[in-house]
Amino acid sequence: MKHMNRRSFLGASLALGAASFFPAPAQIARGANERVRIGAIGLGVRGNEHIAAFRKMDDVDVVAISDPDSARVDASVKKHELSTVKRFADCREVIDDTNVDAVVITTCDHWHCLAAIWAMQAGKDVYVEKPLAHNVYEGIQACNAARKYKRICQVGMQQRSDKMQVEIKKFLHDEKSLGAIQMARVNHYMPRNPIGLRQEPLEFPATVDKNLWLGPAEDMPMYRNTLQYDWHWSFNTGTGEMGNWGVHVLDDCRNNVLLDAMEFPKRILGGGVRAGEKDGGETPNIHFVYFDSGTIPVVLALSTLAMKDSKSAGPHPGPGSGYIAYCEGGRLEGQRGSAKAFDAEGKLIKQWKGDSGQWDHQRDFIEAVKSQDNSNLKGEIAVGKATSEWCNLANIAFRCGKPITEERAATIARAATGAEKIWGEALESAQTTLQSHGVSMLDSEVVCSDMLTFDSETRQFVGVDSDKANSYLKRTYRNSEFTVPEIN
């Protein structure tokens, strides 16, 4: 294949900084009336939503689709009446198609960066769903690829395209309406059902090309009931709820509270457990994290475990899925599509109503593809990479966790410098939910890391438990065909 040659040509080129924007377009900008031809890679629920959205645009054509599951390909053809569209199992066929200008990638997490890099190497612009990266290494390479090959790349964090975000930032930072921001909390409390536990490994459906579905992932036995979607809860193919919904709410905080000021947190402390009914998942359904950003401390609390005999995923302040900026003169509570500000006495003083970004995010991508100018992208790959990295580090902290002994508990409780109160509340919430299931926070399967230190210059952990933490920065690849290349 032609693409095999392109993919093997990595070259030793000018090193480009991952956070810098490319200085000039790689292709001649299209005229206002020219059409953009889209190839869709990945045909799950989100992939079909993207196809529907792009097909509503007068200047966009969906010309190719691909998925390793032929049943999904057939279903998308029927759903969207795509009888004339090219259809493939292998995403490389879409990427190699000279009639495709840009691709939208809505695969499993473990495929995001490799598919994006291949596409950018082939001269395609890319819209890739969140989280950008399955691990820190891959996010860095994908961003480097966008700079090296001078491609447009938008990450699917669509709430950034909600116009209310500009107003919120002005309220918090320009007008300083609530005074200085002291700390922030990020919440995601939404129950999920267990995914089942099989005695024998799950077999791939006859409609699925196993080699293409696995791609960069290892060939490991799966003991859940279904192949699709529940790949989220395996570290081999997914990033857990942290990379599924945590990335959205954490991105709102990074955008509106931290103003994207730091790519990596300086230190991180995190832990949790997968509790409740035993199933085939391994990512935590209770996850608590402290981020030392160097300025405003951030606490993230995530629970998808319903309390016993309750529909609640645990007690919490503020929105069930959103963030709270605690300020000198009050607080701001934000979530997808709305926000509220309260004064120091708890009185509501201002409200915002948004549209969650809706499909403006996709429209901005098309405009950038046509102009070959990424300056108006709200989810440009650099910010998508940074939020993805925070989620990756949160998962690493959990994977470096150790049982919480009574002696360690006191140290952990005091560790969240500048955010002790909200850190304590997050731990108490986890304890309340776990106690309803008869699980103790102490001397149990619940784990918490020691404080981990991350060097943003070397992009490596240093100090305590650094060897183990660094082992999770990059995955083990199944074979050379599906290895994410290092892009210099």
Coordinates of C-alpha atoms in Angstrom, one line a residue:
M1 CA 0.0 0.0 0.0
K2 CA 1.1 3.6 -0.6
H3 CA 0.4 4.4 3.0
M4 CA 2.8 1.8 4.3
N5 CA 5.6 3.7 2.5
R6 CA 4.4 7.0 4.0
R7 CA 4.0 5.5 7.4
S8 CA 7.5 4.1 7.4
F9 CA 9.0 7.4 6.4
L10 CA 9.5 9.3 9.6
G11 CA 12.5 11.4 8.6
A12 CA 14.8 13.5 10.8
S13 CA 13.2 16.9 10.4
L14 CA 13.2 20.2 12.2
A15 CA 12.1 19.6 15.8
L16 CA 8.8 21.5 16.5
G17 CA 7.6 22.3 19.9
A18 CA 4.4 20.6 20.8
A19 CA 2.7 23.7 22.0
S20 CA 3.6 26.0 19.1
F21 CA 1.3 26.8 16.3
F22 CA 2.4 26.2 12.8
P23 CA 3.4 29.4 11.0
A24 CA 1.9 28.8 7.5
P25 CA -0.8 26.6 5.9
A26 CA 0.4 23.3 4.4
Q27 CA -2.1 23.5 1.5
I28 CA -3.7 26.2 -0.5
A29 CA -6.8 27.5 1.3
R30 CA -10.1 26.4 -0.3
G31 CA -12.6 28.9 -1.7
A32 CA -15.7 29.7 0.3
N33 CA -17.8 27.6 -2.0
E34 CA -15.6 24.5 -2.2
R35 CA -16.7 21.3 -0.5
V36 CA -14.8 19.4 2.2
R37 CA -14.8 15.6 1.7
I38 CA -14.9 13.7 5.0
G39 CA -13.9 10.2 5.8
A40 CA -15.4 8.7 9.0
I41 CA -13.2 6.3 11.0
G42 CA -15.1 4.5 13.8
L43 CA -18.9 4.0 13.6
G44 CA -20.2 3.7 17.1
V45 CA -22.8 6.0 18.6
R46 CA -20.5 9.1 18.5
G47 CA -19.3 8.3 15.0
N48 CA -22.8 8.2 13.7
E49 CA -23.6 11.5 15.4
H50 CA -20.7 13.1 13.6
I51 CA -21.8 11.7 10.2
A52 CA -25.3 13.1 10.8
A53 CA -23.9 16.5 11.8
F54 CA -21.4 16.8 8.9
R55 CA -24.1 15.7 6.3
K56 CA -26.3 18.6 7.4
M57 CA -23.6 21.1 6.3
D58 CA -24.1 22.4 2.8
D59 CA -20.4 22.4 2.0
V60 CA -19.4 19.0 3.4
D61 CA -19.7 15.5 1.8
V62 CA -19.1 12.2 3.7
V63 CA -17.4 10.2 1.1
A64 CA -15.9 7.2 3.0
I65 CA -16.5 5.3 6.2
S66 CA -14.6 2.5 8.0
D67 CA -14.9 0.3 11.0
P68 CA -13.4 -3.2 11.8
D69 CA -17.0 -4.4 12.5
S70 CA -18.8 -4.9 9.2
A71 CA -22.1 -4.9 11.0
R72 CA -21.4 -1.4 12.1
V73 CA -20.5 -0.4 8.5
D74 CA -23.7 -1.9 7.2
A75 CA -25.8 -0.2 10.0
S76 CA -24.3 3.2 9.2
V77 CA -24.9 2.8 5.5
K78 CA -28.6 2.0 6.2
K79 CA -29.0 4.7 8.9
H80 CA -27.6 7.6 6.8
E81 CA -28.6 6.3 3.4
L82 CA -24.9 6.1 2.3
S83 CA -25.3 3.8 -0.6
T84 CA -22.7 5.6 -2.8
V85 CA -20.2 6.1 0.0
K86 CA -17.0 4.0 0.0
R87 CA -16.8 1.6 2.9
F88 CA -13.8 -0.2 4.5
A89 CA -12.8 -2.3 7.5
D90 CA -9.3 -0.8 7.6
C91 CA -8.9 2.9 8.4
R92 CA -5.8 3.0 6.2
E93 CA -8.0 2.6 3.1
V94 CA -9.8 5.8 4.1
I95 CA -6.6 7.6 4.8
D96 CA -5.1 6.6 1.5
D97 CA -8.1 7.7 -0.5
T98 CA -7.2 10.8 -2.5
N99 CA -10.8 11.9 -2.5
V100 CA -10.8 12.4 1.3
D101 CA -9.7 15.8 2.6
A102 CA -10.2 15.2 6.3
V103 CA -11.1 12.4 8.7
V104 CA -13.2 12.3 11.8
I105 CA -11.9 9.7 14.3
T106 CA -14.3 8.2 16.8
T107 CA -12.6 4.8 17.5
C108 CA -11.7 3.2 20.8
D109 CA -9.2 5.4 22.8
H110 CA -6.3 3.1 22.0
W111 CA -6.6 3.9 18.2
H112 CA -7.0 7.8 18.5
C113 CA -3.4 8.8 18.1
L114 CA -2.2 6.2 15.6
A115 CA -5.1 6.9 13.2
A116 CA -4.6 10.7 13.6
I117 CA -0.8 10.5 13.0
W118 CA -1.3 8.3 9.9
A119 CA -3.9 10.7 8.6
M120 CA -1.7 13.8 9.1
Q121 CA 1.3 12.0 7.5
A122 CA -1.0 11.4 4.5
G123 CA -1.9 15.1 4.3
K124 CA -5.3 14.9 5.9
D125 CA -6.8 17.2 8.4
V126 CA -8.2 15.6 11.5
Y127 CA -11.1 15.8 14.0
V128 CA -10.4 13.3 16.7
E129 CA -12.6 12.5 19.7
K130 CA -11.6 12.9 23.3
P131 CA -9.5 11.9 25.0
L132 CA -6.8 12.7 22.4
A133 CA -4.4 10.1 23.8
H134 CA -4.5 6.7 25.5
N135 CA -1.2 7.6 27.1
V136 CA 1.2 10.6 27.5
Y137 CA 3.7 9.4 24.8
E138 CA 1.0 9.1 22.1
G139 CA -0.4 12.6 22.8
I140 CA 3.0 14.1 22.4
Q141 CA 3.6 12.3 19.1
A142 CA 0.2 13.3 17.7
C143 CA 0.8 17.0 18.6
N144 CA 4.3 16.8 17.0
A145 CA 2.7 15.3 13.9
A146 CA 0.3 18.2 13.6
R147 CA 3.2 20.7 13.7
K148 CA 5.5 18.7 11.5
Y149 CA 3.0 18.0 8.7
K150 CA 1.2 21.4 9.2
R151 CA -2.2 19.9 9.7
I152 CA -5.5 21.2 11.2
C153 CA -6.4 19.0 14.2
Q154 CA -9.4 19.6 16.4
V155 CA -10.1 17.5 19.5
G156 CA -13.7 16.7 20.4
M157 CA -14.1 18.7 23.6
Q158 CA -17.1 20.5 22.2
Q159 CA -18.1 22.4 25.3
R160 CA -15.2 24.8 24.5
S161 CA -17.3 26.0 21.6
D162 CA -20.1 27.1 23.9
K163 CA -20.2 30.9 23.8
M164 CA -20.9 31.2 27.5
Q165 CA -17.3 30.1 28.2
V166 CA -16.0 33.5 27.1
E167 CA -18.4 35.2 29.4
I168 CA -17.4 33.0 32.3
K169 CA -13.7 33.7 31.9
K170 CA -14.4 37.4 31.7
F171 CA -16.4 37.2 34.9
L172 CA -13.8 35.2 36.8
H173 CA -10.5 36.7 35.5
D174 CA -11.0 40.1 33.8
E175 CA -13.7 41.5 36.0
K176 CA -12.6 39.4 39.0
S177 CA -16.2 39.5 40.2
L178 CA -15.6 37.0 43.0
G179 CA -12.1 38.0 43.8
A180 CA -9.1 35.7 43.5
I181 CA -9.6 32.0 42.8
Q182 CA -8.3 30.0 45.7
M183 CA -9.0 26.4 44.6
A184 CA -11.1 24.3 42.3
R185 CA -13.1 21.1 42.5
V186 CA -14.1 18.9 39.5
N187 CA -17.0 16.4 39.9
H188 CA -18.4 13.5 38.0
Y189 CA -20.9 11.6 39.9
M190 CA -23.0 9.4 37.5
P191 CA -23.8 5.8 38.3
R192 CA -23.0 3.0 35.7
N193 CA -24.2 -0.6 35.8
P194 CA -21.6 -3.4 36.1
I195 CA -20.4 -4.8 32.8
G196 CA -20.7 -8.5 33.6
L197 CA -18.2 -11.1 34.4
R198 CA -17.7 -14.2 32.2
Q199 CA -16.0 -17.4 33.2
E200 CA -14.5 -17.9 29.8
P201 CA -12.9 -15.1 27.7
L202 CA -15.2 -13.1 25.4
E203 CA -14.9 -14.2 21.7
F204 CA -14.8 -11.6 19.0
P205 CA -18.0 -11.5 16.9
A206 CA -17.8 -13.0 13.4
T207 CA -18.4 -9.5 11.9
V208 CA -15.3 -8.0 13.6
D209 CA -11.7 -8.1 12.2
K210 CA -9.9 -8.8 15.4
N211 CA -6.5 -7.7 14.2
L212 CA -7.8 -4.3 13.0
W213 CA -9.9 -3.8 16.2
L214 CA -6.9 -4.5 18.4
G215 CA -4.5 -2.3 16.4
P216 CA -2.0 -1.0 18.9
A217 CA -3.5 -2.9 21.8
E218 CA -2.3 -6.1 23.3
D219 CA -4.2 -9.3 22.6
M220 CA -5.5 -10.0 26.1
P221 CA -8.4 -12.0 27.3
M222 CA -11.6 -10.0 28.0
Y223 CA -14.0 -11.2 30.6
R224 CA -16.8 -8.7 30.2
N225 CA -20.1 -9.5 28.4
T226 CA -19.8 -7.2 25.3
L227 CA -16.9 -6.1 23.1
Q228 CA -18.1 -2.6 22.1
Y229 CA -18.3 0.5 24.4
D230 CA -17.2 -1.4 27.6
W231 CA -13.6 -1.3 26.2
H232 CA -13.6 2.0 28.1
W233 CA -13.1 0.1 31.4
S234 CA -9.9 -1.8 30.4
F235 CA -6.5 0.0 30.5
N236 CA -5.5 -2.0 27.4
T237 CA -8.0 -0.2 25.2
G238 CA -9.5 2.6 27.2
T239 CA -8.9 5.3 29.8
G240 CA -11.7 4.6 32.2
E241 CA -14.3 7.2 33.2
M242 CA -11.4 9.6 33.7
G243 CA -10.9 9.7 29.9
N244 CA -14.6 9.3 29.1
W245 CA -16.4 12.0 31.1
G246 CA -13.6 13.2 33.4
V247 CA -11.8 14.7 30.5
H248 CA -14.8 16.9 29.7
V249 CA -15.3 18.3 33.2
L250 CA -11.6 18.6 33.8
D251 CA -11.3 20.5 30.5
D252 CA -13.9 23.0 31.6
C253 CA -11.8 23.6 34.7
R254 CA -8.6 23.9 32.8
N255 CA -10.2 26.3 30.3
N256 CA -12.2 28.6 32.6
V257 CA -10.3 28.4 35.9
L258 CA -6.7 27.7 35.0
L259 CA -6.9 29.4 31.6
D260 CA -4.8 26.5 30.1
A261 CA -1.8 28.1 31.8
M262 CA 0.1 24.9 32.5
E263 CA 0.5 21.8 30.3
F264 CA 1.2 19.4 33.2
P265 CA 0.5 19.6 36.9
K266 CA 3.7 19.7 39.0
R267 CA 2.6 17.0 41.5
I268 CA -0.3 14.6 41.6
L269 CA -1.8 12.4 44.3
G270 CA -4.6 9.9 43.4
G271 CA -6.4 6.8 44.3
G272 CA -9.6 4.9 44.2
V273 CA -11.0 1.4 43.7
R274 CA -13.3 -0.6 41.4
A275 CA -15.9 -1.7 44.0
G276 CA -19.4 -3.0 44.1
E277 CA -20.5 -6.0 42.0
K278 CA -17.4 -7.7 40.6
D279 CA -17.3 -7.4 36.9
G280 CA -14.8 -7.6 34.0
G281 CA -13.6 -4.0 34.3
E282 CA -10.4 -2.8 35.8
T283 CA -10.5 1.0 35.8
P284 CA -11.8 2.6 39.0
N285 CA -15.4 3.4 39.5
I286 CA -14.4 5.6 42.4
H287 CA -11.4 7.9 41.7
F288 CA -10.1 10.8 43.7
V289 CA -7.2 13.0 42.6
Y290 CA -5.3 16.1 43.8
F291 CA -3.4 18.1 41.2
D292 CA -0.8 20.6 42.3
S293 CA -0.8 23.0 39.3
G294 CA 1.7 25.3 40.8
T295 CA -1.0 28.0 41.2
I296 CA -4.6 27.0 41.8
P297 CA -4.9 23.6 43.4
V298 CA -7.5 21.2 41.8
V299 CA -9.3 18.3 43.4
L300 CA -11.1 15.8 41.1
A301 CA -13.7 13.4 42.5
L302 CA -15.3 10.8 40.3
S303 CA -17.8 8.1 41.1
T304 CA -19.8 5.8 38.8
L305 CA -20.7 3.5 41.7
A306 CA -24.2 3.9 42.9
M307 CA -24.6 3.7 46.7
K308 CA -26.3 0.6 47.9
D309 CA -30.1 0.9 47.7
S310 CA -29.8 4.3 46.2
K311 CA -29.5 5.9 42.7
S312 CA -26.9 8.4 44.1
A313 CA -23.2 8.0 43.2
G314 CA -22.3 9.7 46.5
P315 CA -22.7 13.0 48.3
H316 CA -21.0 16.1 46.7
P317 CA -21.1 19.8 46.6
G318 CA -22.0 21.6 43.3
P319 CA -23.1 19.9 40.1
G320 CA -23.0 16.2 39.7
S321 CA -20.9 16.6 36.6
G322 CA -19.1 19.9 36.5
Y323 CA -16.7 22.1 38.4
I324 CA -16.6 24.6 41.2
A325 CA -14.2 27.6 41.4
Y326 CA -13.9 28.6 45.0
C327 CA -13.0 32.3 45.2
E328 CA -12.4 34.9 47.9
G329 CA -15.8 36.4 47.5
G330 CA -17.9 33.3 46.6
R331 CA -17.9 30.5 44.1
L332 CA -18.8 29.7 40.5
E333 CA -20.4 26.3 39.7
G334 CA -20.2 25.3 36.0
Q335 CA -21.4 22.4 34.0
R336 CA -22.1 21.5 30.4
G337 CA -24.6 24.1 29.1
S338 CA -25.0 26.3 32.3
A339 CA -23.2 28.0 35.2
K340 CA -24.1 29.9 38.3
A341 CA -22.2 32.3 40.5
F342 CA -22.8 32.7 44.3
D343 CA -21.5 35.4 46.7
A344 CA -19.8 34.6 50.0
E345 CA -23.2 34.2 51.7
G346 CA -24.4 31.7 49.1
K347 CA -26.7 34.1 47.3
L348 CA -27.1 33.5 43.6
I349 CA -25.8 36.6 41.8
K350 CA -25.5 35.5 38.2
Q351 CA -26.4 32.7 35.8
W352 CA -25.3 31.6 32.3
K353 CA -27.1 29.4 29.9
G354 CA -25.2 27.8 27.0
D355 CA -25.8 25.2 24.3
S356 CA -23.0 22.8 25.2
G357 CA -21.1 23.7 22.0
Q358 CA -23.7 21.7 20.1
W359 CA -22.2 21.4 16.6
D360 CA -20.3 24.7 16.4
H361 CA -17.2 22.6 17.3
Q362 CA -17.5 20.6 14.1
R363 CA -18.4 23.8 12.1
D364 CA -15.2 25.5 13.3
F365 CA -13.2 22.5 12.2
I366 CA -14.7 22.7 8.6
E367 CA -13.9 26.5 8.5
A368 CA -10.3 25.8 9.6
V369 CA -9.9 23.1 7.0
K370 CA -11.2 25.4 4.2
S371 CA -9.0 28.3 5.3
Q372 CA -6.0 26.2 6.5
D373 CA -5.9 28.5 9.6
N374 CA -6.2 26.8 13.0
S375 CA -6.3 30.1 15.0
N376 CA -10.1 29.9 15.7
L377 CA -10.2 26.3 16.8
K378 CA -11.5 26.0 20.3
G379 CA -10.2 22.5 20.8
E380 CA -6.9 22.7 18.9
I381 CA -4.7 19.7 19.5
A382 CA -2.4 21.5 21.9
V383 CA -5.1 22.1 24.4
G384 CA -6.6 18.7 23.7
K385 CA -3.3 17.1 24.4
A386 CA -2.8 18.9 27.7
T387 CA -6.2 17.9 29.2
S388 CA -5.7 14.4 28.0
E389 CA -2.3 14.4 29.8
W390 CA -3.9 15.4 33.1
C391 CA -6.3 12.5 32.7
N392 CA -3.4 10.1 31.8
L393 CA -1.5 11.2 34.9
A394 CA -4.6 10.7 37.1
N395 CA -4.9 7.1 35.9
I396 CA -1.2 6.6 36.5
A397 CA -1.6 7.8 40.1
F398 CA -4.3 5.2 40.6
R399 CA -2.2 2.5 39.1
C400 CA 0.7 3.4 41.4
G401 CA -1.7 3.2 44.4
K402 CA -1.0 1.3 47.6
P403 CA -3.4 0.2 50.3
I404 CA -4.4 2.9 52.6
T405 CA -3.2 2.0 56.1
E406 CA -4.2 4.0 59.2
E407 CA -0.7 5.5 59.2
R408 CA -0.8 6.5 55.5
A409 CA -4.4 7.9 55.9
A410 CA -3.2 10.8 58.0
T411 CA -0.5 11.7 55.5
I412 CA -2.9 11.4 52.6
A413 CA -5.5 13.6 54.3
R414 CA -2.9 16.4 54.9
A415 CA -1.2 16.2 51.4
A416 CA -3.5 18.4 49.4
T417 CA -1.7 21.7 50.0
G418 CA -4.1 24.7 49.6
A419 CA -7.1 22.4 49.1
E420 CA -7.3 20.4 52.3
K421 CA -11.0 21.2 52.8
I422 CA -12.3 20.0 49.4
W423 CA -9.8 17.1 49.4
G424 CA -11.2 16.0 52.7
E425 CA -14.8 16.3 51.3
A426 CA -13.8 14.1 48.3
L427 CA -12.4 11.4 50.5
E428 CA -15.4 11.5 52.8
S429 CA -17.7 11.1 49.8
A430 CA -15.8 8.1 48.6
Q431 CA -15.9 6.6 52.1
T432 CA -19.7 7.2 52.3
T433 CA -20.4 5.4 49.0
L434 CA -18.0 2.5 49.9
Q435 CA -19.4 2.0 53.4
S436 CA -22.8 1.5 51.8
H437 CA -21.2 -1.5 50.1
G438 CA -19.5 -2.7 53.2
V439 CA -16.1 -1.6 52.0
S440 CA -13.6 0.3 54.2
M441 CA -11.2 2.9 53.0
L442 CA -8.6 1.4 55.2
D443 CA -6.7 -1.8 54.8
S444 CA -8.8 -2.9 51.8
E445 CA -8.7 -2.9 48.0
V446 CA -8.9 0.9 48.0
V447 CA -5.5 2.4 47.1
C448 CA -3.9 5.8 47.0
S449 CA -0.5 6.8 45.5
D450 CA 2.2 8.7 47.4
M451 CA 2.6 12.2 46.1
L452 CA 4.1 11.9 42.6
T453 CA 6.3 14.6 41.1
F454 CA 6.2 15.3 37.3
D455 CA 9.0 17.2 35.5
S456 CA 7.4 19.0 32.6
E457 CA 10.7 19.6 30.9
T458 CA 11.7 16.0 30.6
R459 CA 8.1 14.8 30.7
Q460 CA 9.1 12.2 33.2
F461 CA 8.2 11.5 36.8
V462 CA 11.0 12.0 39.3
G463 CA 11.5 11.0 42.9
V464 CA 9.2 8.7 44.8
D465 CA 7.7 5.8 42.7
S466 CA 9.0 7.4 39.5
D467 CA 10.1 4.1 37.9
K468 CA 6.7 2.6 38.2
A469 CA 4.9 5.8 37.2
N470 CA 7.1 6.3 34.1
S471 CA 6.4 2.7 33.0
Y472 CA 2.8 3.9 32.3
L473 CA 3.7 6.9 30.2
K474 CA 3.9 4.7 27.1
R475 CA 2.1 1.5 26.3
T476 CA 3.5 -1.9 25.1
Y477 CA 2.7 -2.3 21.4
R478 CA 1.4 -5.6 19.9
N479 CA 3.6 -5.4 16.8
S480 CA 5.5 -3.0 14.6
E481 CA 2.5 -2.6 12.2
F482 CA 0.5 -0.8 14.9
T483 CA 3.3 1.0 16.8
V484 CA 2.8 4.8 17.3
P485 CA 6.0 6.3 15.8
E486 CA 8.1 8.9 17.5
I487 CA 7.7 12.2 15.5
N488 CA 10.6 14.6 15.8

